[in-house]
Amino acid sequence: MNEYISLSLILFTIGAVGVLVRRNAIIVFMCIELMLNATNLAFVSFSRQHGNLDGQVAAFFVMVVAAAEVVVGLSIIVSIYRARRTTSVDDANLLKS
Amino acid sequence: MITFWILAPIMVIAALGLIFAKKAVHAALALALVMISLAVLYAAQGAPFLFAVQIIVYTGAIMMLFLFVLMLVGVGSSDALRETIAGQKFFAAAVGLVFGVTVVLAIGQTVSGAVVGLEEANANSNAYGLAELLFGKYVLAFEFTSALLITAALGAMVLAHKERLTPRSSQADISARRMREYAESGRHPGNQPTPGVFARHNAVDTPALLPDGTPVEASISPSIVERGQVRHGFDDDVDKVVDQLRSEDDPSSPDRESFGGEK
Amino acid sequence: MLDLQWLLIAIPLASGALLLVWGKESDRFGHLIGTAASAASFVLGAIMFAELLGENAEERSHAVSLFTWIDAGRFHVEMTFVFDQLSALFVLLITGVGTLIHVYSIGYMAHDERRRRFFAFLNIFIAAMLTLVLAGDYLVLFLGWEGVGLASYLLIGFWQHKPSAAAAAKKAFVVNRVGDLGMALAIMLMFAQFGTSAIEAVNAAAPGATDTVTTSLGLLLLLGACGKSAQVPLQSWLLDAMEGPTPVSALIHAATMVTAGVYLVVRSNAIFDASEVARNAVIVVGLVTLLAGAWIGCAKDDIKKALAGSTMSQIGYMMLAAGLGPAGYAFAIFHLITHGFFKANMFLGAGSVMHGMDDDVDMRHYGGLRSMMPVTFATFGLGYLAIIGVPPFAGFWSKDKIIEAAFGQNFWVGLGALLGAGVTAFYMTRLMIMTFLSEKRWREEVHPHESPRVMTWPLIALAALSAVGGILLLGDWVSEWLEPVVGHAEHHELAVPAIVLTLIITLVVAVGVVAAVVFYRREPIAAETPSSVSIFARAGRHELYGNELNEAVVVRPTRHLTRFLVWLDGKGIDGFVTGVADRLGDTSQFLRKPQTGLVRSYALTMFGGVAIIILCLLAVTLA
């Protein structure tokens, strides 16, 4: 059991580091998907551990939400790209100044 | 278990590829690999329904969407060359390492107790059990999910919709603009030459040749230029033509066959 | 008719307001309106005075309350005006001399393009001064008091294009504020102690009040009087006030406004009667000013400033007399009136001389003007004889009475007053010699000439009054007339008969005159002010260092205090505030550095935070 959880955590960590180091917004987004998938794996594993299907239902909902999120997120990336001709997250620094 | 031990290293390596891949397409492929492997792991853990959904939704729909956007945005839009934040990579790696080690060691080891298994829950098939939960206990959340999806679809449409701020330029406008640009910068007002037309090779990756023999880079699609796949076979081609001309005098030349049609 | 005293004020006030708001088309006749308003007030005042004469001595006080000015809780002030024996004399003096000076100003200000405005200010002054003397309540009096202060400020600074005039106006205003503070405090104290500020009620209540109250009231009123009447220690503004046009100097700074302090003391006689200390203070102030003014008058070469020193000195006489109590009140008023005549006369004469001398005020540039300006010389000469106290001219009678009363009070006070009379004779003779008698010293381009008739007629009228003003004393008329207001004076028996004292005074005056003649006829007068002179002359030229004293005692410490406060405010308080702000700014600058605006660095921080939380949880779990 623990190896599944460990794998899930490792994937999650890799996803998180990817979010931090990559600058292409699309790849950053992929890393977020990786993190979501890692949690899904944990859900499914815990579902088996406890012998009920609630974890799988949770994973299912995560997938639905992820699908919606991807649609909106990618639209945002496309509209940013159209406006600024770049997909680097470092160019969107309007939080400052 | 064997499945796990085969897939786990593959997944970790593919996930690391997501971090280290230079090209976005490679990263996307690595992610697809991770997702398919995950689907297999779902199946191995008594979740056949999620296995199917994972393949269909993630690898089928979401990854396609990613690749589609990648193509839309342009293959050339890879990472900027220079890291803008000093020490970001180092600190990210350090924090990631600390975090990963901590959670793997701590949380991973604290999960204990016997594995119950899903034999009982999946007695009436996995899909049946999930359906019972979805339309029973979680029906409200499920309904909300539908609202979420509609909102997301609408949002995506609004975001992707491009407001037209200026009137659509007519054909007369376009030709007037072209002539003006020609007057100002000498840009050729007519159509770009199509690739390969005057070239030795009738292919899109070969630039067209002007009557004086100069290659026209503009005749190549920018995507091909971006990928660095343009073929500059001009010098070779000249040699080949010279050879061919010579072999016309020599009937025993093997190259005669290829120009046979022209004779 | 006797209840029309408000009209006395209203006529010049309305005229002044009209002249101020009327446009340029009134430039041609505005001065006539102003003069007519003043004359109308005089005629009305004369008629009222005549009516007053026909009444019984006990019924000669007529109070009229126009409306309730202030009605706030216990504080109740009626706008009352009292026309009685004292104010009647003042009304005549103010409107009479005022009208003559209005007429004079028509000629004197003929070439000034702002003449209409000048007459408006003069009218406002007349209205304010009448308010002051007719007031039946100290607060109403204060209204007039501030009104004349305002008019004085406006008129001193009338030639506002001259920086010296603007500065002099400001100085007069500021110094007067010090006196007004005393006045205001006195009124507040009256209200606090007696519950009213009506003059009659206060005078009625004063004898029953404690010594502390009456002494405080007396000293505070004296402070107010000092400010307005240019008495030591608030004398410094009067000499600078000569920057104003000469008619202003004659009307405001010689005949009327500066005597308001004397009027105040006489009007508040009950308070001073009740306080020995306050009376003595008045005597000391009067005596000191008398001698100081005379000293300054001896040393000044500026004809107007010499006359101003003389004015100070003469008002010192009045103050001295007023400080003597019931014995002196009537003589103070008597001298005030005669002084109003002859000093106005002499100021106007000086104005006439300046008019003929291209506005030069330095007596060392005059000389021998007797034949050039015969009318001015004759009228000025009458004023001169009056002020030094040559019998039978007006000044003789009034000054003689004051010195006599002073000897009745105290030998040394009397001696000081006697000395003052001698010095007065000296400096006035000096002025006469330097201006009219000695050899001519004026420059070639100056052409002295007699002034037009519109200026000489008022001079003649005032000269006549200077000559015969003493008639008021005939049969002790003025003492008896004022008795219901100022109280009865018991007669002092002197060590020597009155006639002997009169002879002594005349002798002292003669000595002064002879000394001046000897001193200034012996050798030619220098056309420029000599620089090597005795320490006395130098002190007199510097107005006895009054300005320097003010500078050292008040201005400089205040400036240092201000500088210290500015420093404290800037470095201490502001320094603390800005220091806090600066430290916050520095902190913000430091905290700003992590705020790159780049989402990845925020994410890293967040991720690091999560890692730390998990480490903490782990540590807690393991512990």
PDB file of C-alpha atoms in Angstrom, chain A residues 28-77:
ATOM      1  CA  VAL A  28       3.397  24.776 -15.904  1.00  0.00           C
ATOM      2  CA  PHE A  29      -0.171  23.829 -16.534  1.00  0.00           C
ATOM      3  CA  MET A  30       0.824  20.267 -17.405  1.00  0.00           C
ATOM      4  CA  CYS A  31       2.705  20.060 -14.123  1.00  0.00           C
ATOM      5  CA  ILE A  32      -0.448  21.076 -12.305  1.00  0.00           C
ATOM      6  CA  GLU A  33      -2.259  18.273 -14.094  1.00  0.00           C
ATOM      7  CA  LEU A  34       0.476  15.933 -12.942  1.00  0.00           C
ATOM      8  CA  MET A  35      -0.121  17.005  -9.351  1.00  0.00           C
ATOM      9  CA  LEU A  36      -3.870  16.443  -9.722  1.00  0.00           C
ATOM     10  CA  ASN A  37      -3.218  12.987 -11.137  1.00  0.00           C
ATOM     11  CA  ALA A  38      -0.930  12.213  -8.249  1.00  0.00           C
ATOM     12  CA  THR A  39      -3.690  13.012  -5.796  1.00  0.00           C
ATOM     13  CA  ASN A  40      -6.054  10.864  -7.833  1.00  0.00           C
ATOM     14  CA  LEU A  41      -3.695   7.977  -7.418  1.00  0.00           C
ATOM     15  CA  ALA A  42      -3.707   8.566  -3.677  1.00  0.00           C
ATOM     16  CA  PHE A  43      -7.518   8.646  -3.674  1.00  0.00           C
ATOM     17  CA  VAL A  44      -7.769   5.369  -5.546  1.00  0.00           C
ATOM     18  CA  SER A  45      -5.189   3.761  -3.306  1.00  0.00           C
ATOM     19  CA  PHE A  46      -6.962   4.866  -0.137  1.00  0.00           C
ATOM     20  CA  SER A  47     -10.206   3.665  -1.633  1.00  0.00           C
ATOM     21  CA  ARG A  48      -8.724   0.192  -1.885  1.00  0.00           C
ATOM     22  CA  GLN A  49      -7.211   0.485   1.550  1.00  0.00           C
ATOM     23  CA  HIS A  50     -10.568   1.230   3.181  1.00  0.00           C
ATOM     24  CA  GLY A  51     -12.613  -0.996   0.980  1.00  0.00           C
ATOM     25  CA  ASN A  52     -15.189   1.507  -0.163  1.00  0.00           C
ATOM     26  CA  LEU A  53     -15.682   3.460  -3.365  1.00  0.00           C
ATOM     27  CA  ASP A  54     -15.867   7.001  -1.928  1.00  0.00           C
ATOM     28  CA  GLY A  55     -12.235   7.619  -2.833  1.00  0.00           C
ATOM     29  CA  GLN A  56     -12.914   6.636  -6.414  1.00  0.00           C
ATOM     30  CA  VAL A  57     -15.883   8.998  -6.521  1.00  0.00           C
ATOM     31  CA  ALA A  58     -13.579  11.740  -5.239  1.00  0.00           C
ATOM     32  CA  ALA A  59     -11.052  10.931  -7.954  1.00  0.00           C
ATOM     33  CA  PHE A  60     -13.857  11.077 -10.468  1.00  0.00           C
ATOM     34  CA  PHE A  61     -14.853  14.522  -9.287  1.00  0.00           C
ATOM     35  CA  VAL A  62     -11.239  15.636  -9.425  1.00  0.00           C
ATOM     36  CA  MET A  63     -11.148  14.559 -13.043  1.00  0.00           C
ATOM     37  CA  VAL A  64     -14.286  16.506 -13.869  1.00  0.00           C
ATOM     38  CA  VAL A  65     -13.024  19.608 -12.161  1.00  0.00           C
ATOM     39  CA  ALA A  66      -9.632  19.177 -13.837  1.00  0.00           C
ATOM     40  CA  ALA A  67     -11.343  18.979 -17.212  1.00  0.00           C
ATOM     41  CA  ALA A  68     -13.210  22.218 -16.562  1.00  0.00           C
ATOM     42  CA  GLU A  69     -10.066  23.843 -15.227  1.00  0.00           C
ATOM     43  CA  VAL A  70      -8.044  22.834 -18.266  1.00  0.00           C
ATOM     44  CA  VAL A  71     -10.623  24.310 -20.593  1.00  0.00           C
ATOM     45  CA  VAL A  72     -10.667  27.656 -18.810  1.00  0.00           C
ATOM     46  CA  GLY A  73      -6.931  27.713 -18.147  1.00  0.00           C
ATOM     47  CA  LEU A  74      -5.998  27.027 -21.712  1.00  0.00           C
ATOM     48  CA  SER A  75      -8.407  29.688 -22.916  1.00  0.00           C
ATOM     49  CA  ILE A  76      -6.684  32.134 -20.625  1.00  0.00           C
ATOM     50  CA  ILE A  77      -3.289  31.125 -21.958  1.00  0.00           C
TER      51      ILE A  77
END
